[in-house]
Coordinates of C-alpha atoms and ligand atoms in Angstrom, one line a residue:
X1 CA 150.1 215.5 139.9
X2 CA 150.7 216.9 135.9
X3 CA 153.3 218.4 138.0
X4 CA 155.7 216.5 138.4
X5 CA 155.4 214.7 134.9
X6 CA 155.9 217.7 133.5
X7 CA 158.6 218.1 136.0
X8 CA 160.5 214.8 134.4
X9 CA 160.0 216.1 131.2
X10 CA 161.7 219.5 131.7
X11 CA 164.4 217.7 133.7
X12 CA 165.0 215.9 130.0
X13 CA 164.9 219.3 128.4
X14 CA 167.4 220.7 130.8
X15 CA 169.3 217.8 130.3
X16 CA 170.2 218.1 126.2
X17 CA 169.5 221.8 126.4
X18 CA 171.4 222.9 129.4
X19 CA 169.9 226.1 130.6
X20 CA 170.7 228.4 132.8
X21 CA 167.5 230.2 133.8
X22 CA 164.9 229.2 135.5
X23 CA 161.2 229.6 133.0
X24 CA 157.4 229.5 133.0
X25 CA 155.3 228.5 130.3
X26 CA 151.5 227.8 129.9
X27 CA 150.1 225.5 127.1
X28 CA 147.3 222.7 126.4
X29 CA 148.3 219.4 127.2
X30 CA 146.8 216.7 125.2
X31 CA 143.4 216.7 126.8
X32 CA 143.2 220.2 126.1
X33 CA 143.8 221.4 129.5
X34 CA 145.4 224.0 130.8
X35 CA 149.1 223.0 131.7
X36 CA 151.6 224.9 133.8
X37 CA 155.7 224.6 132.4
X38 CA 157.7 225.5 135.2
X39 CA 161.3 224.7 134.4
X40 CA 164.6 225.3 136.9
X41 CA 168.2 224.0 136.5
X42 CA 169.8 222.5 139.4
X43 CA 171.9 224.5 140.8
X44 CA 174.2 221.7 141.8
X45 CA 174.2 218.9 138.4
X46 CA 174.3 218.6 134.8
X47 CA 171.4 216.8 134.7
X48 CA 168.3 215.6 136.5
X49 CA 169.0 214.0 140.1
X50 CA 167.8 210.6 141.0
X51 CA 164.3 210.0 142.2
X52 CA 165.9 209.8 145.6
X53 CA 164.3 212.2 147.5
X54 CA 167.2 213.9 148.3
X55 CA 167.4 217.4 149.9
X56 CA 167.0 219.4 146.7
X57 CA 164.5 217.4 145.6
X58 CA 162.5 218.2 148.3
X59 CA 163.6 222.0 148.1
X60 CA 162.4 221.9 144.5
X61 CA 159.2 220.3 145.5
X62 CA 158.5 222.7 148.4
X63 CA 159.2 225.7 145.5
X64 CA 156.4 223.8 142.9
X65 CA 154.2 223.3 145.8
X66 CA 154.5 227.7 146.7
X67 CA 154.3 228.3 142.5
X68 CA 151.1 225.8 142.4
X69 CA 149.4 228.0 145.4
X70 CA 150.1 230.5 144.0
X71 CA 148.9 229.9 140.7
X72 CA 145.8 228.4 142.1
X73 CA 145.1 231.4 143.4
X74 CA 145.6 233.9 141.1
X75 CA 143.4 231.8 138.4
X76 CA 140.8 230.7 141.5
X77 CA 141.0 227.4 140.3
X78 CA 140.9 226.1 136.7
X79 CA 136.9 226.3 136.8
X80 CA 136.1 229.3 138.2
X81 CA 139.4 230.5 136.1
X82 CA 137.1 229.8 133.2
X83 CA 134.1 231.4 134.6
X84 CA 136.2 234.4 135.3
X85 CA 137.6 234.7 132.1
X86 CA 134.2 234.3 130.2
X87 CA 133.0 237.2 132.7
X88 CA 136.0 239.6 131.5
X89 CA 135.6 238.3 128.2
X90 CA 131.6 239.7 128.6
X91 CA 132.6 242.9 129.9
X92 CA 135.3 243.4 127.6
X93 CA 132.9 242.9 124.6
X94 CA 130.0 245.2 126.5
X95 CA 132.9 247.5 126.6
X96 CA 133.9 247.6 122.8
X97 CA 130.3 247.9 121.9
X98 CA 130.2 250.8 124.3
X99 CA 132.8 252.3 122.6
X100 CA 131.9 251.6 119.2
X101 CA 128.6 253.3 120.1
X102 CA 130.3 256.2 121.3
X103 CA 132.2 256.5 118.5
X104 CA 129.2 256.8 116.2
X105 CA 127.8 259.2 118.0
X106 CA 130.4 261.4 118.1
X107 CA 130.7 260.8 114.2
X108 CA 127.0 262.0 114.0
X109 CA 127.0 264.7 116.3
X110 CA 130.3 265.7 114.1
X111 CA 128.3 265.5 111.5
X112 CA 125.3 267.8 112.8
X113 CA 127.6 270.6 114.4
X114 CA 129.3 270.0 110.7
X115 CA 125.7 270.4 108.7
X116 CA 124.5 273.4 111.4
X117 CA 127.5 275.1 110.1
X118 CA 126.5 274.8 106.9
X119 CA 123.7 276.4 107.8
X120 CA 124.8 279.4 109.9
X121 CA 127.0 280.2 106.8
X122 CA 124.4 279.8 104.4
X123 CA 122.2 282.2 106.3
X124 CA 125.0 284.6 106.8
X125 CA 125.8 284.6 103.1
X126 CA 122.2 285.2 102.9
X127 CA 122.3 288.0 105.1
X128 CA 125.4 289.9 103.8
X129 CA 123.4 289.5 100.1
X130 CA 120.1 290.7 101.6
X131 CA 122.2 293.9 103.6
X132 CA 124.1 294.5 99.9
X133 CA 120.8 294.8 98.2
X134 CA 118.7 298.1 97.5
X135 CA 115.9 298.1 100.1
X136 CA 113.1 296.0 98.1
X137 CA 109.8 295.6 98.9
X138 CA 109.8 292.3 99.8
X139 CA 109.1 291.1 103.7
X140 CA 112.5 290.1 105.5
X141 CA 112.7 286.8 106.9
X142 CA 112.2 287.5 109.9
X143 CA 108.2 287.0 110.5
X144 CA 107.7 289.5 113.5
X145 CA 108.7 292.4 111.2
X146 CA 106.4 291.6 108.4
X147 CA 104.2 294.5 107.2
X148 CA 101.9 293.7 105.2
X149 CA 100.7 297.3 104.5
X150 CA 104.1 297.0 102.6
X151 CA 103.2 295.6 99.7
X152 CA 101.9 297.2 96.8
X153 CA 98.4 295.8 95.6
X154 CA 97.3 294.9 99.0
X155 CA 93.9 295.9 100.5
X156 CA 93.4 297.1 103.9
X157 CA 91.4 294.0 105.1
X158 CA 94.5 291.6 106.0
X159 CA 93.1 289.3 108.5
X160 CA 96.3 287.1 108.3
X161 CA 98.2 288.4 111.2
X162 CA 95.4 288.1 113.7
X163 CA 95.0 284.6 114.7
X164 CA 92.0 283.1 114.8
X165 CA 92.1 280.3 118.0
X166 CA 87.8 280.3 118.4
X167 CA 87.4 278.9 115.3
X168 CA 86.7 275.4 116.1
X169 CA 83.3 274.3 113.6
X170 CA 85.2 271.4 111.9
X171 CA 86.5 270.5 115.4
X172 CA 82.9 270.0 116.4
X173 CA 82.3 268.2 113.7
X174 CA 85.3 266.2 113.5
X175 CA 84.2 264.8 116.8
X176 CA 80.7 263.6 115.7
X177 CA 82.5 261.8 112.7
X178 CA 85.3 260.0 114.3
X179 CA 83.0 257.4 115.7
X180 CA 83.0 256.2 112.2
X181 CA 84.8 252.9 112.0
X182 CA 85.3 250.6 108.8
X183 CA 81.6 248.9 107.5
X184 CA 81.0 246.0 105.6
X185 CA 83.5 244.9 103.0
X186 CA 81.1 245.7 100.0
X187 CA 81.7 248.9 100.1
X188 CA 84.6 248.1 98.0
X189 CA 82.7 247.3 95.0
X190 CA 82.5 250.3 92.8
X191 CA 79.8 252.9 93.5
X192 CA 78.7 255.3 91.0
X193 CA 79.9 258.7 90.7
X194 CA 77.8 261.6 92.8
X195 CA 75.1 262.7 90.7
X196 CA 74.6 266.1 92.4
X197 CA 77.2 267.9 90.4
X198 CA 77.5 269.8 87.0
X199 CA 79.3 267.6 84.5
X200 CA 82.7 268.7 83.6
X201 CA 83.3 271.5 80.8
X202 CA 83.4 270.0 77.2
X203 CA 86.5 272.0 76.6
X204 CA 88.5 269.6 79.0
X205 CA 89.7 267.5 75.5
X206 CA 92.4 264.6 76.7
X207 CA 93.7 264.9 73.2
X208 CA 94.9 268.1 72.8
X209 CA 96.8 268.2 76.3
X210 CA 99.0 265.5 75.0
X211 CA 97.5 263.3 77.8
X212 CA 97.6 259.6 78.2
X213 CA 97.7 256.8 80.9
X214 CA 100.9 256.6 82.7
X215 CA 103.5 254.1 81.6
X216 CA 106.6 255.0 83.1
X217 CA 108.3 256.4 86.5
X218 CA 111.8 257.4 86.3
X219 CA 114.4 257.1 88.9
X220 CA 114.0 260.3 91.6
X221 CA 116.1 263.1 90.9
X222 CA 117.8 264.7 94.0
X223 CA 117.4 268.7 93.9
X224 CA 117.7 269.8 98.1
X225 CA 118.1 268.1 101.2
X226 CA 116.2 269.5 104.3
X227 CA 118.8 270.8 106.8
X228 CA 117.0 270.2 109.9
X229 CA 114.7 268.1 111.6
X230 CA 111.5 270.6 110.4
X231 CA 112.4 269.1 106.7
X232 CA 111.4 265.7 107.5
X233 CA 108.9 266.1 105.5
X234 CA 106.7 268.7 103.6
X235 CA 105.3 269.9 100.4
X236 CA 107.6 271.4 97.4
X237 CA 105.3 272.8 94.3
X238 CA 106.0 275.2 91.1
X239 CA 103.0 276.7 89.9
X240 CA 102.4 275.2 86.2
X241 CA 100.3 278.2 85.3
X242 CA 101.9 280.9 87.2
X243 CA 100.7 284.0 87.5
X244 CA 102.7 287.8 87.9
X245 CA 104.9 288.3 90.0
X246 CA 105.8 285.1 90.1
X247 CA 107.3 283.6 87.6
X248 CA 106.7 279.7 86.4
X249 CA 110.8 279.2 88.0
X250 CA 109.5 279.8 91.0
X251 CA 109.9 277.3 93.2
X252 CA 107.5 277.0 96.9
X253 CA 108.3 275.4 99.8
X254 CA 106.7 274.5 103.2
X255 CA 108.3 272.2 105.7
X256 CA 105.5 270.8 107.4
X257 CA 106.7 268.9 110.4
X258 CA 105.3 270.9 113.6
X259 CA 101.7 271.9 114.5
X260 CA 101.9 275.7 114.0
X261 CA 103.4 275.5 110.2
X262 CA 102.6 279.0 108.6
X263 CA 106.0 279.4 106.6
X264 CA 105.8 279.4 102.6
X265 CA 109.3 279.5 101.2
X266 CA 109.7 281.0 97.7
X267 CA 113.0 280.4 95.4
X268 CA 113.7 282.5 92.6
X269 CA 114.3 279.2 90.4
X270 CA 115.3 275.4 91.1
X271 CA 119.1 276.9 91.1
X272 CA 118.3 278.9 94.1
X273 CA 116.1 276.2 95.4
X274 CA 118.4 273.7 95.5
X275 CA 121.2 276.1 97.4
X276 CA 118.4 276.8 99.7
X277 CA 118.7 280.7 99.5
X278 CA 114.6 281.3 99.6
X279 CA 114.0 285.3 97.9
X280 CA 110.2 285.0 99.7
X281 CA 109.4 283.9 103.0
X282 CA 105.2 284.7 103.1
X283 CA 103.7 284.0 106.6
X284 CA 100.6 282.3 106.1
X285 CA 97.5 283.7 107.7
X286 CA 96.1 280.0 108.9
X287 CA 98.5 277.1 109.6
X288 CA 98.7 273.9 106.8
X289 CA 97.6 270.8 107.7
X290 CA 100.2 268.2 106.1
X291 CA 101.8 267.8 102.6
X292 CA 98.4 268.2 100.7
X293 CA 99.1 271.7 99.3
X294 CA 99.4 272.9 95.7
X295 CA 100.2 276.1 93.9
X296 CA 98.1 276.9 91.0
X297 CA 97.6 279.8 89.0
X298 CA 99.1 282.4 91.7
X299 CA 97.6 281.0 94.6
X300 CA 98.1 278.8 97.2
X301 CA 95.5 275.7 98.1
X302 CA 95.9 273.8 100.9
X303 CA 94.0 272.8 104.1
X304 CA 93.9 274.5 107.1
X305 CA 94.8 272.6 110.0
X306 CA 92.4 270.4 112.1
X307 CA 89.9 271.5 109.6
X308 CA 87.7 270.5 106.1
X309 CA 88.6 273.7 105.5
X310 CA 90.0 274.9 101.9
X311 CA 92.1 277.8 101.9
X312 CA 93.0 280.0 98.6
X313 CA 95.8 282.2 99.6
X314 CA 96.4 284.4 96.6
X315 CA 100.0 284.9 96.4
X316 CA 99.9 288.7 94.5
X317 CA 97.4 290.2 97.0
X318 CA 99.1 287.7 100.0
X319 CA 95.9 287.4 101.8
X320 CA 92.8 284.7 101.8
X321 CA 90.8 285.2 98.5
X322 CA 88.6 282.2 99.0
X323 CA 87.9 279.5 101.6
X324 CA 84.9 276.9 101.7
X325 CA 84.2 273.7 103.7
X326 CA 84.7 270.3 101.9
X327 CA 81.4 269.0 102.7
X328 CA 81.5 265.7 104.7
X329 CA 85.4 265.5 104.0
X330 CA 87.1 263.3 107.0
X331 CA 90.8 265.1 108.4
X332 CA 93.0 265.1 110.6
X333 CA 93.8 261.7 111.1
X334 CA 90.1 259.9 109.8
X335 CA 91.4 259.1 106.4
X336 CA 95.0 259.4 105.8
X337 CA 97.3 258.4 103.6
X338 CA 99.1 255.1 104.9
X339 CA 102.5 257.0 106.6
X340 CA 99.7 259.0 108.6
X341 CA 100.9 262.4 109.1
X342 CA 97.6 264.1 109.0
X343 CA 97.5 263.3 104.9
X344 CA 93.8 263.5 104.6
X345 CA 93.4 266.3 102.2
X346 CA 95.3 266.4 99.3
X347 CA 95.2 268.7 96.3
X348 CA 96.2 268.1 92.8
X349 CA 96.9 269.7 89.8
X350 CA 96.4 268.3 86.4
X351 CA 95.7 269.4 82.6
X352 CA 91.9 269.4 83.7
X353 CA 92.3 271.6 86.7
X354 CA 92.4 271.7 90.6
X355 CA 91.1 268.5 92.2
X356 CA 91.6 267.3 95.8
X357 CA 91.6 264.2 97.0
X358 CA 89.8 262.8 100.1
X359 CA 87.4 260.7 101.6
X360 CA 84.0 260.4 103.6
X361 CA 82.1 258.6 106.3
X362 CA 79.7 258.4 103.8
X363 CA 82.1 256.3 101.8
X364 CA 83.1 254.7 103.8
X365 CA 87.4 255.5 103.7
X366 CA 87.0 254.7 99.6
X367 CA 89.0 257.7 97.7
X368 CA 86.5 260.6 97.2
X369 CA 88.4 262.9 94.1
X370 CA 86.5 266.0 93.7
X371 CA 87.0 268.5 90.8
X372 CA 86.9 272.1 92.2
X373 CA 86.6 275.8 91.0
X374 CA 90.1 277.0 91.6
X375 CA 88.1 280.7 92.0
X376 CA 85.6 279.8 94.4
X377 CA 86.9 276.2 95.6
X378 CA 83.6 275.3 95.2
X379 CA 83.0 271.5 93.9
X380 CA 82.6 270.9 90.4
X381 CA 82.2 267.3 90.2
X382 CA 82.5 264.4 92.4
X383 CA 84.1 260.7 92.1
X384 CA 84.1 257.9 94.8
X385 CA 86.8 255.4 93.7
X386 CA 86.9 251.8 95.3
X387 CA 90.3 251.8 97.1
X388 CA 90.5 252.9 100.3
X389 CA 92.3 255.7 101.1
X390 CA 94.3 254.5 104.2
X391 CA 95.9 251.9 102.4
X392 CA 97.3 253.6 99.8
X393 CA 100.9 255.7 100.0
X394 CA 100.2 258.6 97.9
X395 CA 98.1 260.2 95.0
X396 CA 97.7 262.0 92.5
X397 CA 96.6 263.2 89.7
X398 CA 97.2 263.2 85.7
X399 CA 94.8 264.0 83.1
X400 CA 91.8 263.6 84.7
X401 CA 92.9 260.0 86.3
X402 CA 93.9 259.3 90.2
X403 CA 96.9 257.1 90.4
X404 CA 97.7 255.7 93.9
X405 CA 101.3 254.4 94.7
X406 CA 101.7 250.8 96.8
X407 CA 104.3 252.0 99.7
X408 CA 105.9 254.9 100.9
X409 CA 108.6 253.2 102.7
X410 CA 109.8 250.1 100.2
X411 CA 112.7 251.2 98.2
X412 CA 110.9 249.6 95.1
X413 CA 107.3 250.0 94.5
X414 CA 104.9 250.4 92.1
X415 CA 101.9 252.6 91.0
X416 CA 99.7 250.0 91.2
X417 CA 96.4 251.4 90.8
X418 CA 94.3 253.9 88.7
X419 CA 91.0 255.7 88.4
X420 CA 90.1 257.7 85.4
X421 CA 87.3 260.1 85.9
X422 CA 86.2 260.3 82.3
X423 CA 85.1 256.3 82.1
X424 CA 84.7 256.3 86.2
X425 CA 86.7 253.3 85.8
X426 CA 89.2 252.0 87.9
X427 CA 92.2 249.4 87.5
X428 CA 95.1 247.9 88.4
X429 CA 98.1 248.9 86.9
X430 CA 102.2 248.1 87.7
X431 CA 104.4 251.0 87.1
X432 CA 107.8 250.8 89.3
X433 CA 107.8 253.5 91.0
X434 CA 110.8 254.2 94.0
X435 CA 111.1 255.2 97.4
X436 CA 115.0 255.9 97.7
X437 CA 115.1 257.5 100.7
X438 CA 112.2 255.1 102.8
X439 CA 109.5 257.7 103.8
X440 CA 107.7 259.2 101.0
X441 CA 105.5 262.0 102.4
X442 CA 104.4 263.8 99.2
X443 CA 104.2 262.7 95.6
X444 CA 102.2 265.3 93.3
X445 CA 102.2 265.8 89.4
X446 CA 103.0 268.9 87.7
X447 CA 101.6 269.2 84.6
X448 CA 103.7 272.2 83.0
X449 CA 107.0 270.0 84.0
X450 CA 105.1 266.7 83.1
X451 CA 106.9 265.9 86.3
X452 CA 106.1 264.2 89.6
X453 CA 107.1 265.9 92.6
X454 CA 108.0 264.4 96.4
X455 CA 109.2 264.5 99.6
X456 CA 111.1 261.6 100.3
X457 CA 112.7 261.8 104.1
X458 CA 114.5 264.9 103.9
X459 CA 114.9 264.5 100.0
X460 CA 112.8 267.1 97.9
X461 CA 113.3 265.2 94.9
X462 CA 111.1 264.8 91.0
X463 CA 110.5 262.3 88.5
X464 CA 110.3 262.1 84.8
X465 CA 107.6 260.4 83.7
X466 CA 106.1 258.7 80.5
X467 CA 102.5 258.8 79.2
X468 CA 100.8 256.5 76.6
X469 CA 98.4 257.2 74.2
X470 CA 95.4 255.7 75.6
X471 CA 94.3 252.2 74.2
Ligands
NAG1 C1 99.3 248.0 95.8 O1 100.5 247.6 96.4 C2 100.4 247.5 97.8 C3 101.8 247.3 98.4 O2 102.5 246.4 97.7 C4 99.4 246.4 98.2 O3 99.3 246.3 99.6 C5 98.1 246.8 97.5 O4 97.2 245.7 97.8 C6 98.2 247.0 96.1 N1 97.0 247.5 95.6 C7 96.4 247.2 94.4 C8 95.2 247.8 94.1 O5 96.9 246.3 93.7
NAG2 C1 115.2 248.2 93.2 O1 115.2 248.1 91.8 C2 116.4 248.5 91.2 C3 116.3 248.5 89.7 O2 115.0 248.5 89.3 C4 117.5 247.5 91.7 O3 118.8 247.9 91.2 C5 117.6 247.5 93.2 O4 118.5 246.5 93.6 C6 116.2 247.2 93.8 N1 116.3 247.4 95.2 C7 115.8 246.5 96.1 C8 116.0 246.8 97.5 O5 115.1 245.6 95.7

């Protein structure tokens, strides 16, 4: 019946304003609901007629009664008008969101096609530069034409381009030890070092290498981005006692995303490294396990995959010049680092020497740091620390003490704990240290560069650090 009084009230309108058009109009009344404005002149007086139902009147009324239907039925009623409208207004926003997500996706599939680009001129660049070169004696790129019979220095026995699928003992074993699961909580007090080892050299003076405790992290320094998926994350290393041919520039690279990783990338210098024009691509002869190798006085250490297994890869002669068992050491997946990844061997090169850094059924998950031969990889010396090795992010190693980092993924974290293998004390310690890009995969130290070196998602990047005179 709001009809008709706004009817009378239009009739004023018409009245003072005389129009000449009939008009619509839709607004909230003063109960806030939704009310229709239809207003007409008469075709026949000035003003509005008397409430005497006279003829138009009732033509009027007949017209309001069509206009009501029909409004009525376009909206469905007022409540169902609502419910519709909420439903569109549903859809409409699923729609925008749609959209928007659409749109992103097209901005970062730009972006790829954009970054792939990149790539395909990077490698052509790298290809024209390769084709303008003299004929060297170094491998191409491409793996299926490597000779190794090529390279000068090189005995006959190459065994690194016949696989080698049989060789399954630390499977075996792995199998036996897996059944391990976490013992009593005492095993976190300290336990004495392993007695069953030569002591360290007496040469090994902390004084004279400039050594001290570590006070300071800097802010990560940004040198390459990986350009694929494969560089998620990995291992980047310069050899702090390099050896001939190699210069101490060179920079080494393995991206170690994939189960079949056998590629060692070699950049003239950190220049070339971070342009991501490699000068060496060497085809391992046994694939890596993880992000636990190191380079160290022209070879290669790492671990060979879902093995204890120590590898020496000598660089010059580009063959295996040593490989040993790490007795009792748990891998592939027993004791990792906390961001998994198959972290459970890791080497480490300090001013002492080549360590790596592990752990054991026997204790228990606690960080095992064991000094080795760099010849022979044999174990020097032995250390079992009191922190467990799955809960810690990374380690390494500087001047003879382990220092673990708190998180891998938090954009500020610290160092936050250290063993030092001279007192076989350990202790907790708060350096900052930072995660800028979320997924830290490898932090090592080099002790030529006095730098610390990672793999931060994608981001092969180093620190400066700061050492204090021990107190
Ligand atoms: C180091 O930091 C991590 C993460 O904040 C924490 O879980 C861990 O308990 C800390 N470890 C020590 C030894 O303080
Ligand atoms: C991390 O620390 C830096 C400075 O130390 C600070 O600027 C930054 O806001 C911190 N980030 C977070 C997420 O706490």
């Amino acid at each position: 019946m709001w009809f008709l009084a706004v009817m009378w009230i239009s009739c004023l309108l018409v009245g003072t304003q005389a129009q000449s058009t009939a008009s619509f109009s839709r607004g909230n009344d003063r109960n806030r609901r939704c009310q229709y404005t239809f207003t007409v002149d008469s075709p026949t007086e000035a003003s509005c007629p008397s409430t005497a139902s006279s003829a138009e009147m009732e033509a009027l009324k007949s017209r309001l009664g069509l206009v009501e239907a029909l409004i009525a039925r376009l909206a469905g009623g007022e409540a169902s008008g609502t419910e519709a409208q909420m439903g569109l207004r549903t859809a409409y926003t699923q729609v925008i969101g749609e959209r928007d997500r659409l749109q992103q996706e097209k901005a970062r599939l730009s972006q790829q096609v954009e970054q792939l680009q990149q790539t395909v001129e990077q490698l052509q660049r790298e290809a024209e530069r390769l084709r303008s070169r003299p004929c060297t004696q170094q491998p191409s790129q491409s793996v299926p034409l490597y000779d190794s019979s090529l390279q000068p220095g090189t005995g006959t026995s190459h065994s690194h381009l016949v696989s080698r699928p049989g060789r399954t003992q630390g499977e075996t074993s792995s199998l036996r030890e897996s059944s391990w699961s976490y013992g009593s909580p005492a095993y976190q007090e300290f336990k004495a070092e392993v007695a069953e080892f030569p002591a360290p050299r007496p040469e090994d003076n902390v004084d004279s290498r400039g050594c001290g405790e570590l006070l300071w992290v800097g802010q990560p320094v940004t040198h390459r981005k990986a350009d694929g998926i494969a560089g998620r994350y990995g291992v980047w290393m310069q050899d702090p006692e390099a050896v001939s041919p190699y210069g101490s520039n060179m920079v080494w690279r393995i991206d170690t995303v994939g189960t079949e990783v056998r590629q060692l990338y070699g950049y003239e210098d950190m220049d070339q490294f971070s342009r991501g024009f490699p000068t060496k691509v060497l085809l391992l002869p046994e694939a890596v396990e993880s992000t636990g190798a190191a380079m160290y006085r022209g070879s290669l250490y790492y671990q060979r995959r879902r093995s204890r297994t120590l590898i020496r890869y000598e660089l010059v002669s580009e063959s295996v010049a040593a490989r040993r068992e790490l007795p009792h050491a748990g891998f592939h997946g027993q004791f990792p680092y906390s961001w998994g990844g198959y972290t459970d061997i890791d080497f480490a090169v300090d001013e002492k020497g080549l360590w790596v850094i592990y752990s054991t059924n026997k204790a228990k998950g606690a960080i095992v740091v064991s000094q080795l031969d760099p010849h022979s990889l044999e174990v020097k010396k032995s250390w079992e620390t009191n922190i467990r090795k799955t809960t810690v992010a990374n380690a390494f190693m500087i001047c003879g003490r382990l220092y673990t980092v708190g998180s891998y993924a938090s954009p500020n974290t610290t160092v936050n704990y250290s063993f030092d293998t001279t007192t076989s004390q350990s202790k907790a310690i708060a350096v900052p240290f930072q995660n800028r890009h979320l997924y830290n995969s490898m932090i090592d130290y080099n002790p030529a560069q006095k730098k610390l070196f990672a793999w931060d998602n994608y981001y092969m990047v180093s620190y400066d650090i700061r050492l204090g005179k021990q107190q």
